[in-house]
mmCIF file of C-alpha atoms and ligand atoms in Angstrom:
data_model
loop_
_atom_site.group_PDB
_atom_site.id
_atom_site.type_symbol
_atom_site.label_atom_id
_atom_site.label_comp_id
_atom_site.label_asym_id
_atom_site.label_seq_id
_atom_site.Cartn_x
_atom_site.Cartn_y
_atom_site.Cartn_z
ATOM 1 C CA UNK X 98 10.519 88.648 -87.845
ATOM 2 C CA UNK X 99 13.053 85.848 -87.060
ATOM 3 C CA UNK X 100 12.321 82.769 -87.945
ATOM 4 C CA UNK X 101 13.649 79.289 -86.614
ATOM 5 C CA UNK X 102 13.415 75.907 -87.930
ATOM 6 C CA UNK X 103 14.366 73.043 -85.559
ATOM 7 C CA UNK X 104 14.587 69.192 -87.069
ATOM 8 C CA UNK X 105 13.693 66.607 -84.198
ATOM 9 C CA UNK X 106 13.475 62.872 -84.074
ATOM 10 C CA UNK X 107 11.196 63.603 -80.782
ATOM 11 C CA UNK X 108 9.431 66.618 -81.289
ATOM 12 C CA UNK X 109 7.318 66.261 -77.913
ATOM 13 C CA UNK X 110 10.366 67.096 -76.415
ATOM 14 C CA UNK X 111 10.327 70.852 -77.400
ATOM 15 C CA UNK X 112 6.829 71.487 -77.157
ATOM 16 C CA UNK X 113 6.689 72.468 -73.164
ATOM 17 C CA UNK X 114 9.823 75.450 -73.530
ATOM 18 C CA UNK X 115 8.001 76.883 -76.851
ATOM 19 C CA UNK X 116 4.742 77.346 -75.100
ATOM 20 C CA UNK X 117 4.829 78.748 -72.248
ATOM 21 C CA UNK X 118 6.548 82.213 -70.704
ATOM 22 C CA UNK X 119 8.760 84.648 -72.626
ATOM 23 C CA UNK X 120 8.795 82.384 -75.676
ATOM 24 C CA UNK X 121 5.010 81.923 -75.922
ATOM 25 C CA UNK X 122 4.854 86.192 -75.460
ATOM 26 C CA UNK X 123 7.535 86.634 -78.200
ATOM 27 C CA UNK X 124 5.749 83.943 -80.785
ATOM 28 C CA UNK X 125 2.764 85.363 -80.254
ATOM 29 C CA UNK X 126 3.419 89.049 -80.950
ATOM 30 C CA UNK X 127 5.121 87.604 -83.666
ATOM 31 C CA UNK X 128 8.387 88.561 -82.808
ATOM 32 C CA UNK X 129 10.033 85.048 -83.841
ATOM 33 C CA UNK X 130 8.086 82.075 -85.694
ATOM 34 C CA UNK X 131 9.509 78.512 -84.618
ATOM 35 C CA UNK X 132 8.587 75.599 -86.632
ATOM 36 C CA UNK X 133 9.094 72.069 -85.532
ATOM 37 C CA UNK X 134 9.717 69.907 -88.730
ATOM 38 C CA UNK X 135 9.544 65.881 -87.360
ATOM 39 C CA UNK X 136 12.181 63.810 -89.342
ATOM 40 C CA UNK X 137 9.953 61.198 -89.009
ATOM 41 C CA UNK X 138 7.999 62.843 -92.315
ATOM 42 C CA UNK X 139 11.088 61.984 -93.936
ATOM 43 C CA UNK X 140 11.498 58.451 -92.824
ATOM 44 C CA UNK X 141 12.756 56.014 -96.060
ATOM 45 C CA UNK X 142 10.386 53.333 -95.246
ATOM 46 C CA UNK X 143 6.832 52.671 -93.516
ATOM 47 C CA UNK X 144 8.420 51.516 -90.154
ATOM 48 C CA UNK X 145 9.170 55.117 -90.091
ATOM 49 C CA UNK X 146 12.951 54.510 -89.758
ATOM 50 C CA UNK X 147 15.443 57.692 -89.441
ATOM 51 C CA UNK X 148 18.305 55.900 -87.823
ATOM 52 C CA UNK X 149 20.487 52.624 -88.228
ATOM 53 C CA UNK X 150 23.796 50.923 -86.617
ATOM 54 C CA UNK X 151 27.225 52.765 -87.232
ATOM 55 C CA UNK X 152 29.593 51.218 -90.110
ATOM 56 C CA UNK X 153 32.238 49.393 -88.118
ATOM 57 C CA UNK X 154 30.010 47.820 -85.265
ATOM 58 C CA UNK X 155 29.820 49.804 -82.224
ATOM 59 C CA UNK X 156 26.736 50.532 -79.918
ATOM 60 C CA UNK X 157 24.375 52.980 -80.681
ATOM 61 C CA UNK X 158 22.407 54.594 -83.540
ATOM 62 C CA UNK X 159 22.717 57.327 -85.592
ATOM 63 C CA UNK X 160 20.621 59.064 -87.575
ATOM 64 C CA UNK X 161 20.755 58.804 -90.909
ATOM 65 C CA UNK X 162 22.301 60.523 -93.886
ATOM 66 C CA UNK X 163 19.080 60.570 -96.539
ATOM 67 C CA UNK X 164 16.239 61.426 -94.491
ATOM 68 C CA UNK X 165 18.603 64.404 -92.666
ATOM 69 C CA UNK X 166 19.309 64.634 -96.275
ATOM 70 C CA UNK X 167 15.828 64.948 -97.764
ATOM 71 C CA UNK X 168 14.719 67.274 -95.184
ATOM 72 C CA UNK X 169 17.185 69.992 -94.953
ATOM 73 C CA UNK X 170 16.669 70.186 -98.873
ATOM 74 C CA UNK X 171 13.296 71.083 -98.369
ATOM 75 C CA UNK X 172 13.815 73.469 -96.254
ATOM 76 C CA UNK X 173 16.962 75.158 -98.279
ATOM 77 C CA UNK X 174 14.361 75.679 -101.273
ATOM 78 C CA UNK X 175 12.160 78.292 -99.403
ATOM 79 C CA UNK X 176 14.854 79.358 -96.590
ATOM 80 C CA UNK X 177 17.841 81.420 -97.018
ATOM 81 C CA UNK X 178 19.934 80.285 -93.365
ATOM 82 C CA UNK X 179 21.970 82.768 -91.761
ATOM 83 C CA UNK X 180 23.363 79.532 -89.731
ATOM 84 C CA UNK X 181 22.880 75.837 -89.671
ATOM 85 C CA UNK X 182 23.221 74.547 -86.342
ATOM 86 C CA UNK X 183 24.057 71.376 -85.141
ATOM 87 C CA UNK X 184 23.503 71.018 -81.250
ATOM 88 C CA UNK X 185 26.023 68.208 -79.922
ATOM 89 C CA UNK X 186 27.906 67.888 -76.991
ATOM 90 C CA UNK X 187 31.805 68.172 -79.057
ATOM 91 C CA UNK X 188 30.262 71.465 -80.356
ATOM 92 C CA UNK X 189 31.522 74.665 -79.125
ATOM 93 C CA UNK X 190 30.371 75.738 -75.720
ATOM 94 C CA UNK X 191 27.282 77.854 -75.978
ATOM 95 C CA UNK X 192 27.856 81.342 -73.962
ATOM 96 C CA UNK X 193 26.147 84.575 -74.019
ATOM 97 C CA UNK X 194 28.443 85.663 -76.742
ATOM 98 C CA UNK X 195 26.713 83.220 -78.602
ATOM 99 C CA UNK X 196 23.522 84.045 -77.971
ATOM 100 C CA UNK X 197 23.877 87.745 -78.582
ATOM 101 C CA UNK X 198 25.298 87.345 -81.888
ATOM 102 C CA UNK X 199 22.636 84.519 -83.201
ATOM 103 C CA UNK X 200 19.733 87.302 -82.149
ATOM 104 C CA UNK X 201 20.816 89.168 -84.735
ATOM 105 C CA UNK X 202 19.777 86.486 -87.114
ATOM 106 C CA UNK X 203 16.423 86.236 -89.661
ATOM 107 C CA UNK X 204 16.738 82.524 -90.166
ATOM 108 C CA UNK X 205 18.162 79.771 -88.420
ATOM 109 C CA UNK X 206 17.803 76.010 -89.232
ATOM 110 C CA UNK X 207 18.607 74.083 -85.676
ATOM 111 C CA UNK X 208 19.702 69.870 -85.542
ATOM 112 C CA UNK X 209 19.012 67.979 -83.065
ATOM 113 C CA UNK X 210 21.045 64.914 -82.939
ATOM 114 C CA UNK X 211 20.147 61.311 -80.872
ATOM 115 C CA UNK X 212 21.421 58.260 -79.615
ATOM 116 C CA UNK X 213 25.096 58.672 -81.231
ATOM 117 C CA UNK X 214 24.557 61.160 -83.284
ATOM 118 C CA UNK X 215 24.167 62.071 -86.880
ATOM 119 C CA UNK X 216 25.942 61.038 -90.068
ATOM 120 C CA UNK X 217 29.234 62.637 -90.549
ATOM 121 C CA UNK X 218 28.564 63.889 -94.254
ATOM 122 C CA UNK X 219 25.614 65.648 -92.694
ATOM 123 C CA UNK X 220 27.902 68.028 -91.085
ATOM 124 C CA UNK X 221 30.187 67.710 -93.540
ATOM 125 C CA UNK X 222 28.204 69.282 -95.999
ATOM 126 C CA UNK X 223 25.498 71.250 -94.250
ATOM 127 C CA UNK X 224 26.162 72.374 -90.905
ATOM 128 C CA UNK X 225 28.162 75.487 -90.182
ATOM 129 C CA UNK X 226 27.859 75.972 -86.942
ATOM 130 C CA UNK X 227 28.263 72.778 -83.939
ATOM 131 C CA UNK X 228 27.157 74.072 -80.220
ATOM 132 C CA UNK X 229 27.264 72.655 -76.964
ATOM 133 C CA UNK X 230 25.507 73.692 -74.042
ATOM 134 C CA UNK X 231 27.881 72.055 -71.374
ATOM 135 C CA UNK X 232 30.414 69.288 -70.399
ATOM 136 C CA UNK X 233 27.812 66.437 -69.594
ATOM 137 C CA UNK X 234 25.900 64.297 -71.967
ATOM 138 C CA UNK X 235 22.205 64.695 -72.986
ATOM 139 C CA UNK X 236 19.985 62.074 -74.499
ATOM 140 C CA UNK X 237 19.317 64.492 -77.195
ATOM 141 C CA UNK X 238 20.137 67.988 -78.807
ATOM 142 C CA UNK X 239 16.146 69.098 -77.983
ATOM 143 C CA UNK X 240 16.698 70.163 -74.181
ATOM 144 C CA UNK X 241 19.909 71.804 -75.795
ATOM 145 C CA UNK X 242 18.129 73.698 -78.336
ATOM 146 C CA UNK X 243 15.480 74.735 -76.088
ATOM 147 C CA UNK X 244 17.971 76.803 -74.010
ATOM 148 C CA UNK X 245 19.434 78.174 -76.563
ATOM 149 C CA UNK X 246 16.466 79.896 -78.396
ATOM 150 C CA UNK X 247 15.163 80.609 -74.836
ATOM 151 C CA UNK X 248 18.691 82.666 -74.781
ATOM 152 C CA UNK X 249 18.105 83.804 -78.105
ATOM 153 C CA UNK X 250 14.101 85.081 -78.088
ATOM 154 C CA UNK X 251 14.785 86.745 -75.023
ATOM 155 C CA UNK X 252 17.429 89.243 -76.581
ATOM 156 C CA UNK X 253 14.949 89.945 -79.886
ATOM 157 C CA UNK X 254 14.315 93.161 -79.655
ATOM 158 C CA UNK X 255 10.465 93.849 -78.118
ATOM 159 C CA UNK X 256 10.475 91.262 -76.469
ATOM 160 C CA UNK X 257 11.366 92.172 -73.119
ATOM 161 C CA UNK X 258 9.362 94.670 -71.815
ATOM 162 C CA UNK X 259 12.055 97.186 -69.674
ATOM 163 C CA UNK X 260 11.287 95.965 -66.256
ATOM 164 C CA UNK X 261 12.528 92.701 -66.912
ATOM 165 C CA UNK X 262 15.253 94.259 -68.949
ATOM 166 C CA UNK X 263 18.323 91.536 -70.544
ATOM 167 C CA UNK X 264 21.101 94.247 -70.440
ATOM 168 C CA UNK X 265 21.019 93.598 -66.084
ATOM 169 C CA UNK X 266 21.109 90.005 -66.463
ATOM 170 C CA UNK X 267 23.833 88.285 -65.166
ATOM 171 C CA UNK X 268 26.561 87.120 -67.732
ATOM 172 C CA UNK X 269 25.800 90.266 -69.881
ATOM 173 C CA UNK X 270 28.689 92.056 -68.333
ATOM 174 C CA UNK X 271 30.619 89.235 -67.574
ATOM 175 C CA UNK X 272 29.389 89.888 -63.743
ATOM 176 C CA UNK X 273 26.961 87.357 -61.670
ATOM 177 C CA UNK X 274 23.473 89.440 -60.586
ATOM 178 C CA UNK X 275 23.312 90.953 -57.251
ATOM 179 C CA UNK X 276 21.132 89.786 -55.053
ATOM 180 C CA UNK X 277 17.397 90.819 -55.285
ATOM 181 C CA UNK X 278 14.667 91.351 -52.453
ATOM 182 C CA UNK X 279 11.068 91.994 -52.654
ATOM 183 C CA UNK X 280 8.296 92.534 -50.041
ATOM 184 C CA UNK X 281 7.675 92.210 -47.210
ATOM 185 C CA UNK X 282 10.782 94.103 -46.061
ATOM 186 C CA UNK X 283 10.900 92.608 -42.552
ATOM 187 C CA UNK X 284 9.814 88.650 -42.617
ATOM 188 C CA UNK X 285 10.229 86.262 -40.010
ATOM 189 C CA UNK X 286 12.569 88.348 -38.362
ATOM 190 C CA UNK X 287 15.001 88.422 -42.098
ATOM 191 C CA UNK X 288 15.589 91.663 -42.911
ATOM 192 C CA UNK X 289 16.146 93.593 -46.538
ATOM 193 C CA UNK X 290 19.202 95.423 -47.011
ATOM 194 C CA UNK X 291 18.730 98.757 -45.683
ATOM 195 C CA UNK X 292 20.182 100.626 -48.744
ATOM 196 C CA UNK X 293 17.431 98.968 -50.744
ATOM 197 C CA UNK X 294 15.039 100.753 -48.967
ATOM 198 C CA UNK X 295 16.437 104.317 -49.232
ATOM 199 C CA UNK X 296 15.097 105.487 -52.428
ATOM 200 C CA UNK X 297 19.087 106.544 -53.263
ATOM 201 C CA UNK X 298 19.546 105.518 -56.608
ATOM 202 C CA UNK X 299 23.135 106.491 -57.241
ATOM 203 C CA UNK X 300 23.706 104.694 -53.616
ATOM 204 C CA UNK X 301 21.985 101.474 -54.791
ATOM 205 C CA UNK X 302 23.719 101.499 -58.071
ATOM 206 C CA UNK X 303 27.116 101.366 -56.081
ATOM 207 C CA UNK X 304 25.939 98.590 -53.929
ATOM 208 C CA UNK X 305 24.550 96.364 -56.804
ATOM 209 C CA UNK X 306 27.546 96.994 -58.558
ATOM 210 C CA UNK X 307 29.555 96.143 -55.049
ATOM 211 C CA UNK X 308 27.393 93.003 -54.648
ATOM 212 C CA UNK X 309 27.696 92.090 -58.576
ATOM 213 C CA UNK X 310 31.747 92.128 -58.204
ATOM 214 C CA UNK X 311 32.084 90.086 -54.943
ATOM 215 C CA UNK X 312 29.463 87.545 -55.923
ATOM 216 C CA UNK X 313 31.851 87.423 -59.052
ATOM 217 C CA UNK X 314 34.662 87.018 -57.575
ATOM 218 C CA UNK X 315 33.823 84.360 -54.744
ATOM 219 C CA UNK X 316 31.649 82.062 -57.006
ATOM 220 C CA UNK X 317 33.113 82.906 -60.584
ATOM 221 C CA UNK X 318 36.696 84.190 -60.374
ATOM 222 C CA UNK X 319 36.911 83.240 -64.175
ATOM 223 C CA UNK X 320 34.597 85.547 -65.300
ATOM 224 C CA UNK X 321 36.684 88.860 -63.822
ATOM 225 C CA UNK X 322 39.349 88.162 -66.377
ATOM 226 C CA UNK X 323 37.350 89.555 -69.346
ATOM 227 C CA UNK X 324 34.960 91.664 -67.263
ATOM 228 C CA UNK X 325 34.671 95.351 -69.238
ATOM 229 C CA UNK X 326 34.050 98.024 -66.665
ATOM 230 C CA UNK X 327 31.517 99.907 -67.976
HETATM 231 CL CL1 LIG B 503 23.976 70.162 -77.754
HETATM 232 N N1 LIG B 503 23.618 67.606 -77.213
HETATM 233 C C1 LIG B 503 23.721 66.523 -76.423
HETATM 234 N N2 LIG B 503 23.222 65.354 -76.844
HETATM 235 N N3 LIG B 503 24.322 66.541 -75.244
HETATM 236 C C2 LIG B 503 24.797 67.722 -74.845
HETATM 237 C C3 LIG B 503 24.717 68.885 -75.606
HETATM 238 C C4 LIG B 503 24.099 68.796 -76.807
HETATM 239 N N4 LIG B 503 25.311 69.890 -74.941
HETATM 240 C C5 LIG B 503 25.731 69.349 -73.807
HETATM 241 N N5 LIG B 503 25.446 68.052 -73.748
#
């Protein structure tokens, strides 16, 4: 089973995308564990402090070298990580590449960073791996690291069932999805694409594909560039 740690200074923040949907299924057929480890537990003092002003003035805080410190430590004693993850938005962009190789994993140990950031010698000396999901700033690597073990989960094997098979998702191929259409086939005078309707599977494989590749190309030109016809 794969297992993933996640270190938040605001652990409430992960607790709705864990719950609920394909990640709920996948945790409870124990296809992945996920454990939320607060780095509160591992604040220095009774205030419960994990972060302080930057060396050199500056606004902002950053979380701090020894309690980061204290807790991956812990961790490292009874987990051997495939990849240690820190989520930040000068990391490299997050893609489906990405998320099909880190599936493969048994154990991953995820950072979520905060106001500024975290301590330089943290990644330094731990991290080997820095992701971003995006050019735009977030309060806080938690959203970030929700989307990416939603990617992730989803791609374990079992945990799809077929009908909502990954392999036709969009971005697998390097194409957009075609459009999809379910009942009523008529409504409000909006009709679904005949072809749909035929029952001619080799015809409707040629149209998706049809649809797939001009969707592509008007809304994602980029993407045709490294687009393996399969
Ligand atoms: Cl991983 N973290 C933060 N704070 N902002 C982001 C991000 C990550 N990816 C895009 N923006």
């Amino acid at each position: 089973m794969m297992k993933i740690d996640i270190i938040s200074a605001v652990p409430d923040l992960l607790f709705s995308p864990l719950n609920f949907s394909i990640v709920k299924r996948a945790r409870e057929s124990d296809l992945v564990q996920i454990n939320i480890i607060d780095l509160r537990d591992y604040s220095l003092n009774r205030y419960g402090q994990i972060d302080d002003y930057q060396f050199g003035g500056g606004a902002g805080m950053v979380l701090m070298v020894e309690p980061l410190f204290n807790c991956i430590s812990e961790l490292k004693k009874s987990n051997q990580y495939n990849h240690l993850i820190y989520l930040t938005p000068d990391g490299e962009k997050f893609d489906q590449k990405h998320a099909n190789c880190l599936s493969m994993s048994e154990n991953l140990l995820l950072i979520c960073g905060h106001y500024k950031g975290i301590d330089e010698r943290i990644r330094d000396n731990f991290v080997t791996m820095e992701l971003s999901i995006g050019d735009y700033v977030l309060s806080g690597g938690e959203l970030a690291a929700a989307v990416l073990i939603d990617s992730i989960v989803r791609l374990i094997p079992g945990v799809l069932t077929d009908i909502e098979s990954a392999l036709t998702d969009s971005f697998q191929d390097n194409l957009l999805s075609p459009p999809v259409y379910s009942r009523p086939a008529e409504f409000n005078g909006w009709k679904v694409p005949e072809i749909l309707l035929s029952g001619h599977e080799e015809k409707i494989r040629e149209w998706r594909l049809e649809q797939s590749l001009k969707r592509t190309e008007q809304r994602r030109p980029d993407l045709l560039k490294d687009f393996d016809s399969l």
